[in-house]
XYZ file of C-alpha atoms in Angstrom:
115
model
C -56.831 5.561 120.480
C -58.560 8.942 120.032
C -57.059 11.925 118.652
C -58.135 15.119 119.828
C -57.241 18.305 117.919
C -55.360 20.885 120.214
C -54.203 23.364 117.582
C -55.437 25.300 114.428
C -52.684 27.614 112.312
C -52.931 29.256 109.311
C -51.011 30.904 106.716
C -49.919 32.140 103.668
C -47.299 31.891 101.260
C -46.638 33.331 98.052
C -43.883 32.735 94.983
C -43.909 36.237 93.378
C -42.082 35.059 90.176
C -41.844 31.812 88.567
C -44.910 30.496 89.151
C -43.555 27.922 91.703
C -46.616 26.235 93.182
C -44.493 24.137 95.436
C -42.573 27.348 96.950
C -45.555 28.999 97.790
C -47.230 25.732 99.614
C -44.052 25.425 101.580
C -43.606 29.083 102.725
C -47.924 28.588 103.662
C -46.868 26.077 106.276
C -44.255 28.032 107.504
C -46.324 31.114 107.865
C -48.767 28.967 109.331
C -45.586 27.014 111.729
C -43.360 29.842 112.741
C -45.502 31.829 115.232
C -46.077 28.976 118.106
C -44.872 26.780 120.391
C -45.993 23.885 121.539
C -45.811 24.064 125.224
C -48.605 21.964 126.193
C -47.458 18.507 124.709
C -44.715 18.796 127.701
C -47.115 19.847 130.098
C -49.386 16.933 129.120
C -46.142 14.807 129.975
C -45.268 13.698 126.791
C -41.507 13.125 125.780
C -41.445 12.771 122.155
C -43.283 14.828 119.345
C -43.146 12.448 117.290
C -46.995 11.603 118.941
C -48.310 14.657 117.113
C -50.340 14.517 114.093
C -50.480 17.549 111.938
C -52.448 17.335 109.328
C -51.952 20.063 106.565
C -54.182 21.249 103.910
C -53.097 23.595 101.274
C -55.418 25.702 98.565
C -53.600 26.729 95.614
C -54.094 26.921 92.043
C -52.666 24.084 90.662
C -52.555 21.605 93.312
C -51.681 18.623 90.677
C -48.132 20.738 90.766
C -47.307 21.087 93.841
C -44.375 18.192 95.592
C -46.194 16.965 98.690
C -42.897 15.468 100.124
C -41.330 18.998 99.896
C -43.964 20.635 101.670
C -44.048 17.605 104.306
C -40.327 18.394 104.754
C -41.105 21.691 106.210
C -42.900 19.997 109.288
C -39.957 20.521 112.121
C -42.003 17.595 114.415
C -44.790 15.151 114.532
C -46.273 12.804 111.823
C -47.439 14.566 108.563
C -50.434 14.506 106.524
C -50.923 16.707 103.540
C -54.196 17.387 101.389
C -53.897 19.478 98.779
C -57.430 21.413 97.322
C -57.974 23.775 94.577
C -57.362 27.289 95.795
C -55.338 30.333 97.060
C -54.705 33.235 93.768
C -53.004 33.836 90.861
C -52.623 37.048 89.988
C -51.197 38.692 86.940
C -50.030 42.401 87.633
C -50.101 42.751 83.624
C -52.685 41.674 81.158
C -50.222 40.945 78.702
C -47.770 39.526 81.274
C -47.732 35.115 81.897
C -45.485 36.101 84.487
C -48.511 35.392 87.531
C -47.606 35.837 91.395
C -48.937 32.394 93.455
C -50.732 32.865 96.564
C -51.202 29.537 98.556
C -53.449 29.296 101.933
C -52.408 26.679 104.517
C -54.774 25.543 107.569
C -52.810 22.950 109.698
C -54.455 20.805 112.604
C -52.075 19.588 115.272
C -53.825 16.086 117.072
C -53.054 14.048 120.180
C -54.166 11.055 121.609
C -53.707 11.949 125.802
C -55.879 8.901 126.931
């Protein structure tokens, strides 16, 4: 079996209070999710999407605090694979402020084995 990427998506999500790193991974894979269909796994004659891998990498801050299952759970189809990288912003609109807005970036790879 070899899988063959058919689709690259990006986005970005950000948490503008509260410093939730998890929020702003999520919201990442929706902005990356939420713009396409996937109209060519039919016309390749597949029935189920479940045959779709998507792997999902995410760059944000603090990757040791972000909930990979949450993030997973955004997927609507296909089997999941998350990575999670050092990355995205955090950005302080105050210097005196701890209050920091969370920008996550999100790249996801949708694969298919059509042999």
């Amino acid at each position: 079996m070899t899988m063959k990427p058919y689709i690259l998506e990006m986005g970005t999500g950000i948490d503008l209070h509260g410093q939730d790193y998890t929020k702003a991974a999520k919201r990442a894979l929706e902005d990356a999710i939420h713009r396409n269909s996937l109209l060519f796994v039919r016309a390749l004659g597949i029935e189920s999407y479940d045959r779709l891998n998507v792997d999902v990498t995410v760059g944000v801050p603090r990757p040791e605090s972000v909930n990979k299952q949450e993030v997973l759970a955004v997927l609507p189809v296909g089997q999941g694979r998350i990575t999670l990288v050092r990355g995205g912003l955090e950005v302080s609109p105050w210097e005196d402020s701890s209050d920091k807005v969370v920008v996550a970036n999100c790249a996801v790879v949708v694969s298919l084995d059509v042999d």
